[in-house]
XYZ file of C-alpha atoms in Angstrom:
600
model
C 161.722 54.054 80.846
C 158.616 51.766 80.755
C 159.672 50.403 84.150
C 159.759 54.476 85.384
C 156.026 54.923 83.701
C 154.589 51.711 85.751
C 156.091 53.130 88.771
C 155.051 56.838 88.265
C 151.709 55.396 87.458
C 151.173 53.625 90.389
C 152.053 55.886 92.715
C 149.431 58.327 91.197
C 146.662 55.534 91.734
C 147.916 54.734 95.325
C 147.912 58.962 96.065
C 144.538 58.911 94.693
C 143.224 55.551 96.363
C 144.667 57.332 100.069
C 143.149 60.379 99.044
C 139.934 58.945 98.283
C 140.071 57.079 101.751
C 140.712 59.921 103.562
C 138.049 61.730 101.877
C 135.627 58.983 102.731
C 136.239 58.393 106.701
C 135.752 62.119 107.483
C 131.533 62.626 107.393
C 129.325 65.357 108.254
C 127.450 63.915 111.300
C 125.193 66.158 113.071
C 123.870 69.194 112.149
C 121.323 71.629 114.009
C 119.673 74.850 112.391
C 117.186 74.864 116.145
C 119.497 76.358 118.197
C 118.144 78.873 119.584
C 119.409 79.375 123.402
C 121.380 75.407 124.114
C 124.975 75.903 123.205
C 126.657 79.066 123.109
C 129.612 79.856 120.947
C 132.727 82.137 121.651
C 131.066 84.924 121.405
C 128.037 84.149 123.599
C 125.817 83.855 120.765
C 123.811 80.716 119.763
C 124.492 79.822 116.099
C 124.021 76.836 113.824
C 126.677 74.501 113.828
C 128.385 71.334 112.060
C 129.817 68.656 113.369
C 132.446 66.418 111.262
C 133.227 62.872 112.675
C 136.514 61.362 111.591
C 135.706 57.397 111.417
C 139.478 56.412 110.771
C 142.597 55.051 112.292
C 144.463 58.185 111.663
C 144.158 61.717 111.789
C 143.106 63.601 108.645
C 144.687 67.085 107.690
C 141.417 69.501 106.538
C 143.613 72.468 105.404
C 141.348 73.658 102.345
C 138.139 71.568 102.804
C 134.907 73.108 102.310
C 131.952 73.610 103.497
C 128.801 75.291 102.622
C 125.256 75.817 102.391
C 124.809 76.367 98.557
C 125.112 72.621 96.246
C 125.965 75.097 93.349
C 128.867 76.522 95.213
C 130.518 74.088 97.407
C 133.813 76.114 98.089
C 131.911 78.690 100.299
C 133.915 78.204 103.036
C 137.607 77.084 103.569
C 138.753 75.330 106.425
C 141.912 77.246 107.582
C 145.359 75.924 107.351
C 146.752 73.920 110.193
C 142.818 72.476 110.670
C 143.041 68.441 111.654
C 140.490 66.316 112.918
C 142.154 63.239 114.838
C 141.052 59.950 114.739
C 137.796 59.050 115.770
C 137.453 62.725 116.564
C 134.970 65.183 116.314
C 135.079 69.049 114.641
C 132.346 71.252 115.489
C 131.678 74.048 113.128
C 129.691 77.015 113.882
C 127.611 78.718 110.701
C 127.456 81.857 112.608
C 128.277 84.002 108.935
C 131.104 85.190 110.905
C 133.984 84.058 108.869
C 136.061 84.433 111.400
C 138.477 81.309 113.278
C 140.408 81.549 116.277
C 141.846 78.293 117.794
C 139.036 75.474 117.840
C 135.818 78.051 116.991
C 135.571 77.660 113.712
C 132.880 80.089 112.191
C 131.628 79.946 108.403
C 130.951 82.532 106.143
C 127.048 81.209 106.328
C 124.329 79.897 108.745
C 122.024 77.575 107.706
C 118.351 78.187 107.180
C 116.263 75.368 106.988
C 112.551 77.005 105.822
C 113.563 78.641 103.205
C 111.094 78.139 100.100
C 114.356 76.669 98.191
C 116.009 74.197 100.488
C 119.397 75.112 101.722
C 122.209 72.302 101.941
C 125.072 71.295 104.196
C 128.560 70.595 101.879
C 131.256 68.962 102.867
C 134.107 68.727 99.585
C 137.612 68.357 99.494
C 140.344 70.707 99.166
C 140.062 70.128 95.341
C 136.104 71.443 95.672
C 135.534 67.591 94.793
C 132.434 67.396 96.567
C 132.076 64.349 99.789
C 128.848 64.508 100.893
C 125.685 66.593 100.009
C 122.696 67.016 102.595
C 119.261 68.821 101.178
C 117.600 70.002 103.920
C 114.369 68.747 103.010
C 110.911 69.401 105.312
C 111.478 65.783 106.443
C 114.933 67.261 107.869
C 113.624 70.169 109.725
C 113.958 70.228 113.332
C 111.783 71.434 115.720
C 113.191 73.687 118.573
C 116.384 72.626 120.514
C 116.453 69.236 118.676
C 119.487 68.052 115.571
C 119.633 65.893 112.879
C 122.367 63.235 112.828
C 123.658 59.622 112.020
C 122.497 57.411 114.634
C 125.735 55.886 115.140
C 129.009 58.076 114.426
C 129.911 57.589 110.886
C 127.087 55.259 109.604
C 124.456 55.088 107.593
C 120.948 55.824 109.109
C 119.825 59.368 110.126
C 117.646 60.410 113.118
C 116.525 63.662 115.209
C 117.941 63.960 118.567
C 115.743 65.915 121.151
C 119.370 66.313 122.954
C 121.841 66.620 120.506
C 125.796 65.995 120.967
C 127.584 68.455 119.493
C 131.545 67.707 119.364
C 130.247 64.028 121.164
C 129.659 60.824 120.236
C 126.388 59.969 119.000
C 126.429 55.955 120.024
C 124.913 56.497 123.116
C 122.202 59.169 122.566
C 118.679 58.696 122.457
C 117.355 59.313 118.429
C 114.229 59.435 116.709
C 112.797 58.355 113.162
C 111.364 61.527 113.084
C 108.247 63.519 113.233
C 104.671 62.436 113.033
C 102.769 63.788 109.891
C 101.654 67.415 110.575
C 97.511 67.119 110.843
C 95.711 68.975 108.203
C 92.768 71.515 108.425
C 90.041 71.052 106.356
C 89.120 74.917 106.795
C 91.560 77.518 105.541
C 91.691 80.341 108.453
C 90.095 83.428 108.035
C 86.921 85.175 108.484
C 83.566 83.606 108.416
C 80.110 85.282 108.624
C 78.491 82.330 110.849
C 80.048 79.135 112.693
C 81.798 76.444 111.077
C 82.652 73.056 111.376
C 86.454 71.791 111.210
C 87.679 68.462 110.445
C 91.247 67.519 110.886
C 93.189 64.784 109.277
C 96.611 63.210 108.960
C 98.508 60.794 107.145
C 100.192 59.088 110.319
C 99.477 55.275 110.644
C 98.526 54.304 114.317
C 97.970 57.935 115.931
C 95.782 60.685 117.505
C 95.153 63.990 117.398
C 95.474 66.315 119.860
C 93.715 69.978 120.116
C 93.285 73.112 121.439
C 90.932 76.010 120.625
C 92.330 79.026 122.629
C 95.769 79.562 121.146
C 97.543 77.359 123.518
C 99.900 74.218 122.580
C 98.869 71.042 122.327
C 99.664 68.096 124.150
C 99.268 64.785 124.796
C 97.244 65.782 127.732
C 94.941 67.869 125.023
C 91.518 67.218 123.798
C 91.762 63.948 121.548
C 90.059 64.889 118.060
C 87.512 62.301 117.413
C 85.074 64.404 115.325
C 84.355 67.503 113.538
C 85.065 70.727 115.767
C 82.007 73.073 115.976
C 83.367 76.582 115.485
C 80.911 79.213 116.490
C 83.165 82.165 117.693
C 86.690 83.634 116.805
C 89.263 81.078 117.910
C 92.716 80.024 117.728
C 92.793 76.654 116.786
C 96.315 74.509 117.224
C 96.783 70.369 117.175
C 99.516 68.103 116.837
C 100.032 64.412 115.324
C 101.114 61.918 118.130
C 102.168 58.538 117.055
C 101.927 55.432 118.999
C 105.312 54.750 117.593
C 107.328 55.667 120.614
C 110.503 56.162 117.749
C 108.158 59.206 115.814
C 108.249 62.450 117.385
C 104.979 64.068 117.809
C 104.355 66.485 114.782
C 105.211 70.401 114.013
C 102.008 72.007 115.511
C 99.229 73.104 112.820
C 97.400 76.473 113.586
C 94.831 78.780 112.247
C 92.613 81.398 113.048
C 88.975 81.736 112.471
C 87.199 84.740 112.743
C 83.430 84.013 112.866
C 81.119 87.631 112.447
C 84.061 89.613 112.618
C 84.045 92.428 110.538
C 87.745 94.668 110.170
C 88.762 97.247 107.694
C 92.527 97.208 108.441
C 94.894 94.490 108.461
C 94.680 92.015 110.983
C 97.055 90.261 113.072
C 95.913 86.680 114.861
C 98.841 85.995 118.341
C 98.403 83.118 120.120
C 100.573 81.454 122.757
C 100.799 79.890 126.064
C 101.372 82.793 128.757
C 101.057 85.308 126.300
C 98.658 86.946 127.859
C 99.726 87.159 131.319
C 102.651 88.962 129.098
C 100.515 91.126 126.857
C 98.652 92.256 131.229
C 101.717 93.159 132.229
C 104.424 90.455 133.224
C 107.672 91.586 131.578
C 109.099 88.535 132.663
C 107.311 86.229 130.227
C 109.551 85.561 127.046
C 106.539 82.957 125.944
C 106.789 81.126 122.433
C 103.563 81.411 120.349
C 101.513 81.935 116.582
C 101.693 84.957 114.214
C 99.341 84.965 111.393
C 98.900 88.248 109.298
C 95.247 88.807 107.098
C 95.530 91.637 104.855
C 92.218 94.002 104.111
C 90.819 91.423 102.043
C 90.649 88.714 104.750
C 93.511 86.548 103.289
C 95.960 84.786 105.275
C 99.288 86.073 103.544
C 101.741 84.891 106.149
C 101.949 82.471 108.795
C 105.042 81.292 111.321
C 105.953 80.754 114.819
C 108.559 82.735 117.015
C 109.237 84.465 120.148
C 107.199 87.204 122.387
C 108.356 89.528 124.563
C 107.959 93.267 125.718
C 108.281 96.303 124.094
C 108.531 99.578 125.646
C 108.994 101.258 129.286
C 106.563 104.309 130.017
C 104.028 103.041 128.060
C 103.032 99.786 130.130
C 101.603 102.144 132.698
C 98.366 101.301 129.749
C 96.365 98.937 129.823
C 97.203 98.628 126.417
C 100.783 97.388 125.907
C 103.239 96.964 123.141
C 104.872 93.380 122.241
C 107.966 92.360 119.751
C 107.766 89.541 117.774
C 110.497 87.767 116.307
C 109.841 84.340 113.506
C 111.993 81.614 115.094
C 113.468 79.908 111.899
C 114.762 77.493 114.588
C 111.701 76.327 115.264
C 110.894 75.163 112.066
C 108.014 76.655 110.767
C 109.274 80.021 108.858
C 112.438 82.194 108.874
C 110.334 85.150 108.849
C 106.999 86.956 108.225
C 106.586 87.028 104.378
C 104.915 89.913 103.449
C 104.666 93.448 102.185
C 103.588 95.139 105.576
C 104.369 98.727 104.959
C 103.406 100.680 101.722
C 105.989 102.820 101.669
C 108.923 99.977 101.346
C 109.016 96.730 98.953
C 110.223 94.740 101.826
C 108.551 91.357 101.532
C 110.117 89.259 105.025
C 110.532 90.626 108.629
C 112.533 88.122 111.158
C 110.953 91.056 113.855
C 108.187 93.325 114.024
C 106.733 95.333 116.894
C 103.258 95.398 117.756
C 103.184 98.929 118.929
C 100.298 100.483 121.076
C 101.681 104.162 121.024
C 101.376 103.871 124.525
C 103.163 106.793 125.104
C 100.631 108.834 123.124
C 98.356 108.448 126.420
C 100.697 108.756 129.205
C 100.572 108.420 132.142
C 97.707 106.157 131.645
C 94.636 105.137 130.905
C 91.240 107.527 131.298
C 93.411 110.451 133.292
C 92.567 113.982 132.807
C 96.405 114.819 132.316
C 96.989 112.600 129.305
C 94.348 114.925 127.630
C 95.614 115.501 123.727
C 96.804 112.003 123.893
C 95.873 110.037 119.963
C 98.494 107.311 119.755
C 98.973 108.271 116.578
C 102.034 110.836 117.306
C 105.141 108.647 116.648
C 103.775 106.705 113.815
C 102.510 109.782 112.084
C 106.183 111.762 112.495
C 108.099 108.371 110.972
C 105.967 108.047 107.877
C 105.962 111.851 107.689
C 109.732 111.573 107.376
C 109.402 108.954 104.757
C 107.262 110.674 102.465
C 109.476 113.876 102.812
C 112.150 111.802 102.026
C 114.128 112.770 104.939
C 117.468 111.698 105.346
C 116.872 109.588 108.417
C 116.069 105.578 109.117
C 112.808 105.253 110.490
C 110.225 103.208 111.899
C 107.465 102.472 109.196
C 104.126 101.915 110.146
C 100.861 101.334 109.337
C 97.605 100.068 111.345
C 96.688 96.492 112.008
C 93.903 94.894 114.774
C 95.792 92.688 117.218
C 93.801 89.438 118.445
C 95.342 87.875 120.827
C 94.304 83.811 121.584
C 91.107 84.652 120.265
C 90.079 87.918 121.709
C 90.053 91.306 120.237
C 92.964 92.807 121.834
C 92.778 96.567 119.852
C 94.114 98.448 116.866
C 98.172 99.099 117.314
C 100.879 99.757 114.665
C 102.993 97.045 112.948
C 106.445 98.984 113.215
C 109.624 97.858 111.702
C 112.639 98.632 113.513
C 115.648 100.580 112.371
C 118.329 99.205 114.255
C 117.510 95.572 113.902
C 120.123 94.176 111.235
C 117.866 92.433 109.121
C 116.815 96.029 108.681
C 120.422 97.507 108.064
C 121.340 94.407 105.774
C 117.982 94.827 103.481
C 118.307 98.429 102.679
C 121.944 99.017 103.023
C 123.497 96.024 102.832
C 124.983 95.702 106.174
C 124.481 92.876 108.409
C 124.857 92.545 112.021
C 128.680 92.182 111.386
C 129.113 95.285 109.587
C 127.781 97.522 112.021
C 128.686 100.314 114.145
C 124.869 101.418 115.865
C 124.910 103.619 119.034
C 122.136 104.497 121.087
C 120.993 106.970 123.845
C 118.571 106.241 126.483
C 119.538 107.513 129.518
C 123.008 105.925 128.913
C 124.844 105.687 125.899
C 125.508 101.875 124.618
C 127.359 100.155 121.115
C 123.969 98.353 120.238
C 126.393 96.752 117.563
C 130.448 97.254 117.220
C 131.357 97.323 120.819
C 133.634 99.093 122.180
C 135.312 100.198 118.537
C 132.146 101.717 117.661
C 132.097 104.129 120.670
C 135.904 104.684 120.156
C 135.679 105.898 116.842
C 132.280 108.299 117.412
C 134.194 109.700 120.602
C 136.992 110.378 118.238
C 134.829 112.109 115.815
C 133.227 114.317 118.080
C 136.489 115.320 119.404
C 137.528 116.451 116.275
C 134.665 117.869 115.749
C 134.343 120.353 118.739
C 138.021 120.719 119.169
C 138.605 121.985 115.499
C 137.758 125.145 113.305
C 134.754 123.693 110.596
C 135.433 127.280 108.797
C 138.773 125.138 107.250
C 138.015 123.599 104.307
C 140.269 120.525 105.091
C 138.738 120.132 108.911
C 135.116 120.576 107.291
C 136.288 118.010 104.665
C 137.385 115.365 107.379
C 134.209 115.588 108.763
C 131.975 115.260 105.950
C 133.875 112.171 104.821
C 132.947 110.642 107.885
C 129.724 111.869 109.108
C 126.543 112.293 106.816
C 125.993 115.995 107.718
C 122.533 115.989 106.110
C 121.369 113.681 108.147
C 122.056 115.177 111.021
C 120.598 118.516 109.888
C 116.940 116.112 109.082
C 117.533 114.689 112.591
C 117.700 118.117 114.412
C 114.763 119.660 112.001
C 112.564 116.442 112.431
C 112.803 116.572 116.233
C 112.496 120.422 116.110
C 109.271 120.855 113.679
C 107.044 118.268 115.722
C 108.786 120.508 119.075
C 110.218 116.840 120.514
C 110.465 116.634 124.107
C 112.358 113.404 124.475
C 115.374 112.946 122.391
C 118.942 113.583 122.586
C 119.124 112.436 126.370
C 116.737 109.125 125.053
C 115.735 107.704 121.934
C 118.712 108.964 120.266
C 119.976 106.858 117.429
C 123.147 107.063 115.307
C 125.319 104.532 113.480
C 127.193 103.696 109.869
C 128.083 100.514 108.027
C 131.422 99.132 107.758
C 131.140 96.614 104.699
C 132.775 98.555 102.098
C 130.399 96.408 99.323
C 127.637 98.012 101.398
C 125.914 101.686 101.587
C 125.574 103.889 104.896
C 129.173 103.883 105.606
C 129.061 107.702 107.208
C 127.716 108.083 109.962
C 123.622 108.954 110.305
C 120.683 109.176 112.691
C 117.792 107.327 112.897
C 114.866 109.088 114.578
C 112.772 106.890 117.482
C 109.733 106.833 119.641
C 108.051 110.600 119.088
C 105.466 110.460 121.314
C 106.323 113.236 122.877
C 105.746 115.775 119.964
C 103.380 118.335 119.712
C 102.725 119.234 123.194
C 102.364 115.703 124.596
C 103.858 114.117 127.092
C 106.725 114.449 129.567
C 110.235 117.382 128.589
C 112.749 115.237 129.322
C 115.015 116.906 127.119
C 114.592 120.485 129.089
C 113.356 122.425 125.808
C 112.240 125.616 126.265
C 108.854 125.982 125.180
C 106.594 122.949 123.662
C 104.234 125.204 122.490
C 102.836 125.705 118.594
C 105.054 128.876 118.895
C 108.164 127.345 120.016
C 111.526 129.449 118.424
C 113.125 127.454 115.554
C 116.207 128.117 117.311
C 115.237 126.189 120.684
C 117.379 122.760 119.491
C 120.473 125.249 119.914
C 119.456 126.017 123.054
C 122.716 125.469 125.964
C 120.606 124.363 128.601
C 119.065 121.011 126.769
C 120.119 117.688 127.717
C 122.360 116.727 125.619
C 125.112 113.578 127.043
C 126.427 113.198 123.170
C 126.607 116.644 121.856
C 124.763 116.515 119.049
C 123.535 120.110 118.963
C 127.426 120.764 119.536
C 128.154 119.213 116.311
C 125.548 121.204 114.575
C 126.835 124.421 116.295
C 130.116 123.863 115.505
C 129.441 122.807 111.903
C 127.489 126.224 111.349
C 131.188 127.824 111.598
C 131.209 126.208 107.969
C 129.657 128.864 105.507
C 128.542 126.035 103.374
C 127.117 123.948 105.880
C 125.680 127.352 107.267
C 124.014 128.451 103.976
C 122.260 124.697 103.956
C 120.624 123.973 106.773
C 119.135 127.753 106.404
C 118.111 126.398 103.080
C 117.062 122.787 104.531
C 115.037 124.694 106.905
C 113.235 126.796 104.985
C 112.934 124.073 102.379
C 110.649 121.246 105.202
C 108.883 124.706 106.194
C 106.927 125.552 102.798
C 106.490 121.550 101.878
C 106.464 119.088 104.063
C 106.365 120.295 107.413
C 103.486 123.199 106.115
C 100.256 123.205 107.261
C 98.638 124.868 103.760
């Protein structure tokens, strides 16, 4: 019996000494949260990944390892079963939030953020949740665009940045870095100054320069070397970077501010700066350029600050002079995940990944100084979206509220900040439905799944079927329908669109969708009203209604001869067969009329 007990206990020690040395040759080895357009996954996205190096002999089974962003819950995500990394091998592992694996694409129920305010981590533990190895991404491990952070040699000890990272690859051979220079400091917080001022600029970084530039664009070596104070004496955009002579030490993560010098606003202000950004913001659709976004509220502070991604907004409405631009904070690049702030007054949203900078261009089509935009205020489609928010209508809008744009420096005119309904940081922050979860169709000219795919269309075809091929006057049809389609929502839609006398919806800027996370809200499906410029008597009647006038019938959405590719105003005709549904949107009518729709 003793001889049994020394035996049992030594094969316990030798199971947990293998264990323990399998644990220990299979390392996290590169990671990237930059990348933004490099390496494309199986669903030709670009996603954070993982990569795991196996530094052993042998291969190692992973069936129930972890991984995860969160130190206080390291069994996030499970490594499914048949998972084995081979000897000297490589596993790369997407955090796409997907949760979803299908042969070698691997995809985690997380991505990986690395400016958060609270540092997110990469986790690599065992199949007993015994944690391996623990990464904080720190600010000294944030990457800049495109680059990764890795151990210089597979499976050792010292860490770098790789300007060309080698996902699922050796890292022996590739090129690394210490890291990045020391970001310079300003000695002059941005804002808005009543006469010139006078900037110095710092920075920690043994053995380097400074490099500048004062009208929004990115530094360079081949920039203005800083060698003393920087006389400011009108509004400008002011950008430099760290450059060591250390030919190891990256140059630095670009400081940036704004300084407004006799400059005197009212409304929020919003400081763009980039490379190309205007030749975008004249007219060139084709430039996608990379710049600055800095938000000042009314009393001249700073509140938010990142760095992101420009491109164009809008069709129509670049015939102006005056164009629209989207925005969208580039957590890949390092600098912020997102624009922190409250921006509308009407939501306690504090962070936007994407904003529009919207010039209600449409509001003064066809163009600029032409007798037939007269009645043009660019004020039309902002004005009908927060007029649906304070009527509580049951529609997703776009909030807005007024901001001056400067752009590199120069006053560049009053537009709206605009959120955007059918973005998914939108859908996941008041319904709790990420871009996953979603089933979002749109109309504009064509009809497209702007999330779900094909599935999505499916299933709305199938519902309108129904829909139009059955009585609504049966209780059980009537009931069908309403457990699938938010039939007061489509009642605001028609109203909102019919008050205002819309020209330009149901054949465009026709928006409809539902959630399918059951832990989530919006799971019917609901409209979301979009671009109503051409309300009121403005604009262009691309829908074909019959009269845009004051005295327009309330019965005109009903009207046969509208455009209508999706058959909305079917659905509403056909629901009316429903005495219930009938008696309510007579009611819902007659309800917006005398409140918030009156003119008393």
């Amino acid at each position: 019996m003793k001889t049994l007990k020394i035996h049992s206990s030594f094969l316990i020690l030798l199971f947990v000494a293998q264990h323990s040395s399998l644990n220990a040759q299979v390392v996290i080895n590169e990671f990237s949260a930059s990348n933004l357009n490099q390496y494309v996954d199986d669903h030709s996205d670009y996603e954070d990944w993982i990569e795991l190096f196996n530094a052993g002999g042998s291969s190692v089974n992973l069936t129930g390892y972890y991984l995860s962003d969160d130190s206080l819950q390291n069994t996030k995500w499970k490594f499914p079963t048949g998972t084995s990394i081979t000897a000297n091998g490589f596993i790369r592992v997407w955090a796409s939030n997907r949760n979803v694996s299908v042969g070698a694409n691997y995809h985690t129920n997380f991505s990986i953020k690395q400016t958060k305010n609270n540092p997110e981590y990469v986790v690599f533990s065992d199949a007993s949740g015994v944690r391996i190895e623990v990464i904080r991404i720190t600010p000294k491990r944030k990457t800049q665009l495109g680059h990764s952070y890795g151990r210089t040699a597979n499976g050792g000890v010292t860490w770098g940045v790789f300007k060309t990272p080698t996902p699922n690859a050796s890292n022996n051979s590739a090129t690394s870095y210490i890291g990045y220079a020391d970001k310079p400091d300003f000695g002059l917080i941005a804002g808005f100054y009543p006469t010139a001022q006078t900037l110095s600029i710092t920075t920690t970084e043994p053995s380097s320069s400074i490099r500048y530039t004062t009208n929004g664009t990115l530094p360079t070596a081949a920039s203005p070397a800083y060698t003393a104070a920087i006389n400011v004496t009108s509004t400008q955009v002011v950008k430099a970077i760290t450059i060591s002579a250390n030919s190891n030490v990256l140059p630095s993560f670009i400081e940036f501010a704004t300084y407004f010098i006799n400059s005197t606003h009212t409304l929020p202000v919003v400081s763009i700066a980039g490379d190309n950004l205007d030749v975008l913001a004249n007219g060139d659709k084709a430039q996608k350029p990379l710049g600055s976004f800095e938000y000042f509220n009314v009393n001249k502070q700073r509140t938010a600050n990142t760095y992101g991604g420009f491109n164009s907004h809008g069709q129509d409405s670049w015939s102006s002079s005056q164009r629209s631009l989207d925005f969208a904070s580039r957590d890949e690049m390092g600098y912020n995940h997102s624009i922190e702030e409250v921006l509308f007054n009407t939501s306690p949203r504090n962070n936007y990944q994407k904003i529009i900078l919207r010039a209600a261009g449409d509001d003064n089509y066809p163009a600029d100084h032409q007798t037939s935009n007269l009645g043009s205020a660019h004020v039309r489609d902002a004005f009908v979206h927060n007029l649906s928010v304070h009527g509580k209508l049951n529609v997703d809008v776009r909030r807005g509220s007024k901001c001056v744009v400067y752009l590199n420096g120069q006053y560049w005119g009053v537009y709206d900040l605009r959120d955007n309904p059918d973005d998914h940081d939108n859908t996941s922050f008041y319904y709790g439905q990420d871009k996953y979860h979603l089933y979002y169709l749109e109309t504009w000219g064509t009809t497209w799944a702007e999330y779900g795919g094909p599935a999505a269309l499916n299933e709305w075809s199938a519902l309108r079927t129904y829909i139009l091929g059955n009585n609504m006057a049966t209780a059980s049809n009537y009931k069908y329908v309403t457990d699938r389609l938010d039939v007061t929502g489509l009642v605001d839609y028609v109203l909102i669109n019919m008050f205002t006398v819309c020209s330009d919806w149901l054949n465009y800027n026709t928006a409809w969708w539902r959630g399918t996370d059951s832990t989530g809200t919006h799971l019917k499906w609901g409209y979301a009203i979009w671009d109503n410029d051409a309300t009121f008597g403005h604009y262009i009647n691309y829908t074909g209604i019959p009269d845009t006038s004051p005295t327009a019938s309330p019965c005109d959405p009903e009207n046969p001869v509208l455009d209508d590719p999706e058959d909305h105003i079917g659905i509403l005709v056909k629901l009316r067969q429903n005495p219930d549904f009938n008696q309510y949107y007579i009611s819902r009518q007659i309800d917006l009329w005398n409140t918030v729709f009156s003119c008393g």
